[in-house]
Coordinates of C-alpha atoms in Angstrom, one line a residue:
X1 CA 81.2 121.4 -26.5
X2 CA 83.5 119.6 -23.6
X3 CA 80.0 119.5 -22.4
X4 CA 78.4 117.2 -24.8
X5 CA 81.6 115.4 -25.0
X6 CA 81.6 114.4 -21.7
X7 CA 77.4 113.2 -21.9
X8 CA 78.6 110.9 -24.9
X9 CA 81.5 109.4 -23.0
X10 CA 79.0 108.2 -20.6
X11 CA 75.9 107.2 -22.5
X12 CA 78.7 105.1 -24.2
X13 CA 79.6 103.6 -20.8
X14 CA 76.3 102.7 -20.0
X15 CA 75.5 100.9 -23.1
X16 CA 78.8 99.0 -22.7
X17 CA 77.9 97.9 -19.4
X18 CA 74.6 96.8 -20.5
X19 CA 75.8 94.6 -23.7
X20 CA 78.2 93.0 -20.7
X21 CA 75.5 91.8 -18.5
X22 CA 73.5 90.5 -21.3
X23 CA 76.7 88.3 -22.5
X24 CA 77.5 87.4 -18.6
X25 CA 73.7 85.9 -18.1
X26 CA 74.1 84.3 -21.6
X27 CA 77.5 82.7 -20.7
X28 CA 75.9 81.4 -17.8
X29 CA 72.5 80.1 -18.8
X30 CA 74.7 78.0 -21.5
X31 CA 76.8 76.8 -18.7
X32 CA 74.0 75.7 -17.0
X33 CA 72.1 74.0 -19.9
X34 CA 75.5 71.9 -20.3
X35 CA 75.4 70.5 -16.8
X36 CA 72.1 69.5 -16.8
X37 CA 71.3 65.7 -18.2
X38 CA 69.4 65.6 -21.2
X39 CA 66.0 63.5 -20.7
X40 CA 66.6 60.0 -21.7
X41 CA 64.6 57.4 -22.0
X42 CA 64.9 54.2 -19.3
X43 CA 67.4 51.6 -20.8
X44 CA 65.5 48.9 -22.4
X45 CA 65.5 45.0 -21.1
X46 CA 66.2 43.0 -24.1
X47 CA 64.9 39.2 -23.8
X48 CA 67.5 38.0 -26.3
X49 CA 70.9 39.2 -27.9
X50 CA 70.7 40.8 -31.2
X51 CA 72.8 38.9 -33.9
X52 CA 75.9 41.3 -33.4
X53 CA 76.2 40.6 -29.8
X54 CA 77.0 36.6 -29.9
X55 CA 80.2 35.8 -29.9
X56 CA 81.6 34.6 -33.2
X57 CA 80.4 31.1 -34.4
X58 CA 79.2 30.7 -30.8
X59 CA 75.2 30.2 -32.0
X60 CA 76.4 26.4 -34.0
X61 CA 78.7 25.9 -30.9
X62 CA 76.2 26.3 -28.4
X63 CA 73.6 24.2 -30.3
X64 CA 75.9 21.4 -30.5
X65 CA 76.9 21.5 -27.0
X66 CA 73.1 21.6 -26.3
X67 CA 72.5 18.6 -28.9
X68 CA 75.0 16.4 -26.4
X69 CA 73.5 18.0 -22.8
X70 CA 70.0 17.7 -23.7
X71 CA 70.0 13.8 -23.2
X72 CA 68.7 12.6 -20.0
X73 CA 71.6 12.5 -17.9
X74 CA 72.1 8.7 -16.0
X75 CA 75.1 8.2 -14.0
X76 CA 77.1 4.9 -15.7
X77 CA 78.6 3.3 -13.1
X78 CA 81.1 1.3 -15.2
X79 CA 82.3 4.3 -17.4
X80 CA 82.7 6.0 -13.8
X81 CA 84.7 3.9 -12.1
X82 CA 87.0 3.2 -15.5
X83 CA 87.8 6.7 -15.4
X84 CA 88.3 7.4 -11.8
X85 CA 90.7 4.0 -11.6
X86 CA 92.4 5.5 -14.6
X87 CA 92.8 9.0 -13.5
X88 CA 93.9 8.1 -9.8
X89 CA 96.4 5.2 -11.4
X90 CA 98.3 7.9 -13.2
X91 CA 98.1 11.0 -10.5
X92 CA 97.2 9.5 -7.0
X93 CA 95.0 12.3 -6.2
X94 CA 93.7 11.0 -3.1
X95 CA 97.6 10.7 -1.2
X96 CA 99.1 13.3 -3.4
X97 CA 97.2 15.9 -4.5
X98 CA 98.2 17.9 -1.4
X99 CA 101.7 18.0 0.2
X100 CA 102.0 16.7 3.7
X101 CA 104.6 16.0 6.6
X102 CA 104.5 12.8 6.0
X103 CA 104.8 12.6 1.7
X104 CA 107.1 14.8 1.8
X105 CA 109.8 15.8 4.6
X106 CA 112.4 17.9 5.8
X107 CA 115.3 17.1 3.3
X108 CA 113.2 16.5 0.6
X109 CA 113.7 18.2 -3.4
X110 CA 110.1 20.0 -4.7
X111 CA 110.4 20.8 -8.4
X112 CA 108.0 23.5 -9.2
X113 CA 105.5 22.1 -11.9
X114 CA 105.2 25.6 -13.6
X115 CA 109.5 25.9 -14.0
X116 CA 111.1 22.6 -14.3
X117 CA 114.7 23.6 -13.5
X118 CA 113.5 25.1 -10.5
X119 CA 113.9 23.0 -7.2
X120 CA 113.4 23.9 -3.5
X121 CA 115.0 22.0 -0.6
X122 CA 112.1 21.8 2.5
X123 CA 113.8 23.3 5.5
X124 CA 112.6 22.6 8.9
X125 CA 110.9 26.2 8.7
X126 CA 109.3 25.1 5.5
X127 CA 108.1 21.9 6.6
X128 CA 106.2 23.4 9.9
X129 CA 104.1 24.7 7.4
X130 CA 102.7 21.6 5.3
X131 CA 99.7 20.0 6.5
X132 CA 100.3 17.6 10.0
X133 CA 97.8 15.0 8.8
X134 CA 96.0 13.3 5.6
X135 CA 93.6 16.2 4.7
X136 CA 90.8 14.2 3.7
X137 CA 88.7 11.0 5.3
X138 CA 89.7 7.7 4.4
X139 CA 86.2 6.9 2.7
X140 CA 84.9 8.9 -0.2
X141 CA 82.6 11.8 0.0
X142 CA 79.0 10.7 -1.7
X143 CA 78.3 14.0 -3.6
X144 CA 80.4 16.7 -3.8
X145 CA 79.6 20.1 -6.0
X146 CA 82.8 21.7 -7.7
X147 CA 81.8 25.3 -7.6
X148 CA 83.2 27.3 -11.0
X149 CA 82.9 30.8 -11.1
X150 CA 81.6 31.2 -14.4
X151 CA 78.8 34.3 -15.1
X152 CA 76.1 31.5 -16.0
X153 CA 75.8 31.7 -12.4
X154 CA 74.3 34.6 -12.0
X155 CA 70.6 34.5 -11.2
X156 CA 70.7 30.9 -11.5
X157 CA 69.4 30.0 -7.9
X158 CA 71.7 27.1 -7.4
X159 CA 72.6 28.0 -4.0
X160 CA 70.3 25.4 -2.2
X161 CA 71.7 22.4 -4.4
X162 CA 75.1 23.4 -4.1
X163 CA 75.1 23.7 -0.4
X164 CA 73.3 20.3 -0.2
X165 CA 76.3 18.4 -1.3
X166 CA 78.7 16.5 1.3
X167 CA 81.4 18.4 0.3
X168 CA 81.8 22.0 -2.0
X169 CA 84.9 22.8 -3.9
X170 CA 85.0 26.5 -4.8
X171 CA 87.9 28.2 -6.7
X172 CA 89.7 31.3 -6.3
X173 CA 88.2 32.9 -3.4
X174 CA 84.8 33.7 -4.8
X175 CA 82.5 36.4 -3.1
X176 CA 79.6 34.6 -1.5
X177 CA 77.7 37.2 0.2
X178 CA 75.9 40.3 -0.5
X179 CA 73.3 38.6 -2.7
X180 CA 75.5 36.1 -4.3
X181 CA 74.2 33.2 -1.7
X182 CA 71.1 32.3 -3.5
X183 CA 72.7 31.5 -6.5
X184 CA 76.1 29.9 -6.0
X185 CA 75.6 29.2 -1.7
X186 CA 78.0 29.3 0.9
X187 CA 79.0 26.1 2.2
X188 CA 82.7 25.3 1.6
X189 CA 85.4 22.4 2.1
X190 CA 87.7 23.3 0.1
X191 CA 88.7 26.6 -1.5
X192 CA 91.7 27.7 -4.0
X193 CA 93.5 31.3 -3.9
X194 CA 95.6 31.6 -6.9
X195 CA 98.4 34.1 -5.6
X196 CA 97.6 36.5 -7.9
X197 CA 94.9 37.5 -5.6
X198 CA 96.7 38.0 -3.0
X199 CA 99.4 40.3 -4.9
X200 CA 96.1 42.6 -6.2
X201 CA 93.8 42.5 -3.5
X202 CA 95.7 42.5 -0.4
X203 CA 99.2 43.8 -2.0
X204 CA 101.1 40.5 -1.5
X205 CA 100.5 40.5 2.0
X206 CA 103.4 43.0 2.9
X207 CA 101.5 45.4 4.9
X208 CA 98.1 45.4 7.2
X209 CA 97.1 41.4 7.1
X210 CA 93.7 41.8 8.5
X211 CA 91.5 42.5 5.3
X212 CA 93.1 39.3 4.1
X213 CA 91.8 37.2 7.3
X214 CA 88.8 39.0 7.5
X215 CA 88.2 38.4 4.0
X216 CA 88.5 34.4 4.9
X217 CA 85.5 34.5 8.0
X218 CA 82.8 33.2 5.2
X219 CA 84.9 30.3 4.5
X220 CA 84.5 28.9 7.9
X221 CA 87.3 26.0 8.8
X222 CA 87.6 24.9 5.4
X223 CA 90.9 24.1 4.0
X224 CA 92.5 26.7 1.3
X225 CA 94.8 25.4 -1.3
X226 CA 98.0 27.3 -2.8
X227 CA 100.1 26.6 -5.2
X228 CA 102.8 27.7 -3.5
X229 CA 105.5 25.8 -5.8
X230 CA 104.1 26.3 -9.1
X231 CA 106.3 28.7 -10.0
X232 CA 109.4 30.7 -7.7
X233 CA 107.4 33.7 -7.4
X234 CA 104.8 32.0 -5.2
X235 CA 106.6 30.8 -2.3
X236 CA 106.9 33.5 -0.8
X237 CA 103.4 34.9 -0.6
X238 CA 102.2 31.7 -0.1
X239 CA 104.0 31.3 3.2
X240 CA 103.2 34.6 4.0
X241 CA 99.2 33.9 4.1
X242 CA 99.9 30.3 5.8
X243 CA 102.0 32.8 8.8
X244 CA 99.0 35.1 8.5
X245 CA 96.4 32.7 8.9
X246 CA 98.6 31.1 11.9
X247 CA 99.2 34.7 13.4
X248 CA 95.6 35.9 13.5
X249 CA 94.3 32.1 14.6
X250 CA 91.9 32.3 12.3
X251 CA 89.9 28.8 11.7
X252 CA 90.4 27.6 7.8
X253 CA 93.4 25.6 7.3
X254 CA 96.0 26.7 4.5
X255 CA 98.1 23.7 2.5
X256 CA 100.0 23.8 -0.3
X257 CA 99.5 21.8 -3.9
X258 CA 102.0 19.0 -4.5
X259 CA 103.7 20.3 -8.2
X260 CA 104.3 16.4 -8.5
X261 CA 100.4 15.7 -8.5
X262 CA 99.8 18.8 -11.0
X263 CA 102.5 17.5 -13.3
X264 CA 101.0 14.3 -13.2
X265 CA 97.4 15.8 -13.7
X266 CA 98.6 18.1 -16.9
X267 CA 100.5 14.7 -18.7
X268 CA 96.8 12.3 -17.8
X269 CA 94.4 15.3 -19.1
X270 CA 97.4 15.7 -22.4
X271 CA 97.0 12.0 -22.7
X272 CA 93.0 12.4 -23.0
X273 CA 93.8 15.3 -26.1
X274 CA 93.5 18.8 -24.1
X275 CA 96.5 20.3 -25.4
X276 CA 97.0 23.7 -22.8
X277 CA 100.0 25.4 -21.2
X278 CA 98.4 25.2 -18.1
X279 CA 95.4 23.7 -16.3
X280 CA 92.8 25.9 -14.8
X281 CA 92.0 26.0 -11.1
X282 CA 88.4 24.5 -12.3
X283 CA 89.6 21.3 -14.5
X284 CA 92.3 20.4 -11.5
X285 CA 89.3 20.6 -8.8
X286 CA 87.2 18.5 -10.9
X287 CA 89.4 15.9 -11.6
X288 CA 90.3 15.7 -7.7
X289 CA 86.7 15.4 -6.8
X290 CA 86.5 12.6 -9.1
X291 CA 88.9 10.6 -6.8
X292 CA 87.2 11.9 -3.5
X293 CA 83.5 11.9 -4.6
X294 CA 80.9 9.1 -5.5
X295 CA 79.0 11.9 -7.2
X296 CA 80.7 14.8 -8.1
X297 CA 77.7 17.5 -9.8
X298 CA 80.0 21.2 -11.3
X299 CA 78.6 24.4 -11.3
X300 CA 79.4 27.5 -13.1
X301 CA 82.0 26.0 -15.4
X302 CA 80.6 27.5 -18.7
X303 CA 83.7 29.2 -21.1
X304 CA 81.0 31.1 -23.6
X305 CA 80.3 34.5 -23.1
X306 CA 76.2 34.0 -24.3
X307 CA 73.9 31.8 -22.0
X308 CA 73.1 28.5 -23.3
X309 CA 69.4 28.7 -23.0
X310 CA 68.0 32.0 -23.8
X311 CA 71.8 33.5 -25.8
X312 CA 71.7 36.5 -23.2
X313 CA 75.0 38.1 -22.6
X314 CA 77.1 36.7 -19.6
X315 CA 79.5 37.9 -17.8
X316 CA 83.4 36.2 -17.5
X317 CA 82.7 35.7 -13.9
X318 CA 79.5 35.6 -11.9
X319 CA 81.2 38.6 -10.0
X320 CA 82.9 40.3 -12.4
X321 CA 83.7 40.6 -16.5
X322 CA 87.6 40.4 -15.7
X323 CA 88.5 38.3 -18.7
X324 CA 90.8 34.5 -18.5
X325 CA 94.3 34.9 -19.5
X326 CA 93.9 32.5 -22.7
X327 CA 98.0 32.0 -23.4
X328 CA 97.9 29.8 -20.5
X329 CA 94.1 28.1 -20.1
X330 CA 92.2 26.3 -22.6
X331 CA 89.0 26.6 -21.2
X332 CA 86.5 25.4 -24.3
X333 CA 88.8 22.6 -24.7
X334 CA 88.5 21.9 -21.2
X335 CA 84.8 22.4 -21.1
X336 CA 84.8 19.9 -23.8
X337 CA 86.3 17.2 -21.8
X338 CA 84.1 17.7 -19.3
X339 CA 81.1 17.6 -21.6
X340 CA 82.1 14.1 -22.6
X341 CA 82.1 13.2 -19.3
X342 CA 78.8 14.5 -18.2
X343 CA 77.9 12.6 -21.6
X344 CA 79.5 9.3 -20.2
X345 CA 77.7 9.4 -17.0
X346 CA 81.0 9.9 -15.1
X347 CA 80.0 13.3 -14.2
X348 CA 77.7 15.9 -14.2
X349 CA 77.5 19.1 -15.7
X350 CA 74.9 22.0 -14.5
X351 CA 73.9 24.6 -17.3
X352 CA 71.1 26.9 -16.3
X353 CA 69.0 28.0 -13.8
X354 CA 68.3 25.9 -11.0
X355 CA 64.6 24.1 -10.6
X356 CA 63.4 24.1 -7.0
X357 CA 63.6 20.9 -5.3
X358 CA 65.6 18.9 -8.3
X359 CA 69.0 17.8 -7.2

């Protein structure tokens, strides 16, 4: 009897153990079937934008903005040269735009255009850093290209035209290599660097410098403009990239904004109905390039977020979808302006793709 007992015990055992390793293999060919990637078909290219991915009205927005562009654009010298008298009468660009050792020297009140009770007495230490000379020639540039970073851009092939200007404005420290060449070039004259960048990308300049003036190289000897009294918060980081820039020798040539020539700028574009807490780096380059330039062409400026010709989806940026802070730029009301413009034969707006050998 004990016997038979014991037998039963292990049959028992033995079927246990078997049920075991059949759950064990099933645990783990489930496992398995959960990391492997389901077959899926290649994503589809889509040659237009179903109805649900425009942007709200922008379908009658964009056909009337395409209603005015569509004209054969003729620069009109008169209309020209009323706007650039009227726009250099009221903000003296051309001396102000950028502070100097000679416009403004040691002794001297800045108020910061961005905080109006805000002054700052320039120090001797302060004043080694504004530029030692007039930044720019004593004639006019013929053509310059104002270079926005706006995603029409992308794939547009406008590097060749943009690089065949006199003189290139770009804004904001824009990536111009690995690929981006063809379409947005890399010749440069003048670049901006809001100091917000420098806070993210280089973490305000407080610790290794040298990815900042590495970062610089592809913008050759060109001068780079800061705001460095907009607001309080930007003197300091502004000085420190002029010290880094001076530290490491490298060739591009840091100076500062006037706030007395942005102020001026924000009251002249108020004055033409663009009602905006602040101006964007774009609509402050433009309207300096039309005191500098005979013919000023701008690129990438384009504040929809569907392509003009075609309705495709478009990035914020030609480098990225980080979006514009709208509670301080008015960027279709700017774009607006600017339209007007390009309709007035004072300027010239670029939307699209780029046709070989058209300038």
């Amino acid at each position: 009897m004990r016997g038979q007992l014991l037998k039963t015990l292990i049959s028992l055992m033995i079927t246990l153990l078997c049920v075991g390793s059949l759950l064990t293999s099933l645990s783990w060919y489930k496992l398995n079937s959960n990391n492997v990637e389901p077959h899926r078909p290649p994503p589809q290219k889509k040659s237009a934008p179903q109805p649900s991915d425009l942007c709200k009205g922008c379908r009658e927005v964009i056909d009337k903005v395409l209603t005015r562009y569509s004209q054969t654009w003729k620069k009109q010298e008169d209309n020209y040269q009323k706007f650039r008298s009227q726009l250099s009468g009221k903000c003296h660009g051309f001396d102000k735009a950028i502070i100097t050792q000679a416009n403004t020297p040691v002794g001297s009140k800045v108020v910061y255009d961005g905080e109006k009770k805000r002054s700052l007495q320039v120090s001797p230490e302060i004043f080694s850093t504004f530029a030692k000379e007039h930044p720019f020639p004593n004639k006019t540039w013929e053509t310059c290209a104002v270079v926005g970073n706006g995603g029409i851009l992308s794939d547009s092939g406008c590097g060749k035209m943009i690089d065949s200007a006199q003189f290139v404005i770009r804004c904001n420290l824009p990536p111009l290599e690995n690929g981006y060449e063809e379409h947005v070039g890399v010749k440069t004259g003048l670049v901006t660097a809001n100091p917000s960048i420098l806070l993210e990308k280089f973490g305000a300049l407080m610790g290794r410098r040298r990815p900042f003036v590495e970062s610089l190289r592809i913008y050759s000897n060109s001068l780079l403009l800061l705001p460095a009294f907009s607001f309080g918060h930007n003197t300091p980081v502004s000085l420190r990239a002029a010290y880094t820039i001076e530290d490491f020798e490298s060739p591009i040539r840091p100076v500062f904004f006037n706030p007395e020539y942005l102020q001026s700028l924000a009251l002249f574009w108020r004055s033409q109905g663009l009602r905006a807490p602040r101006l964007s780096s774009g609509i402050i380059m433009a309207s300096l390039a039309l005191e500098l330039c005979d013919d000023v062409h701008l690129y990438g400026f384009w504040p929809f977020s569907n392509h003009p010709h075609g309705l495709h989806t478009l990035t914020n940026h030609y480098y990225d979808d980080r979006q514009t802070k709208v509670k301080f730029h008015a960027m279709p009301a700017e774009f607006d302006l600017l339209l007007r413009l390009h309709s007035q034969g004072v300027l010239r707006l670029h939307l699209g793709d780029c046709q070989p050998g058209k300038k």
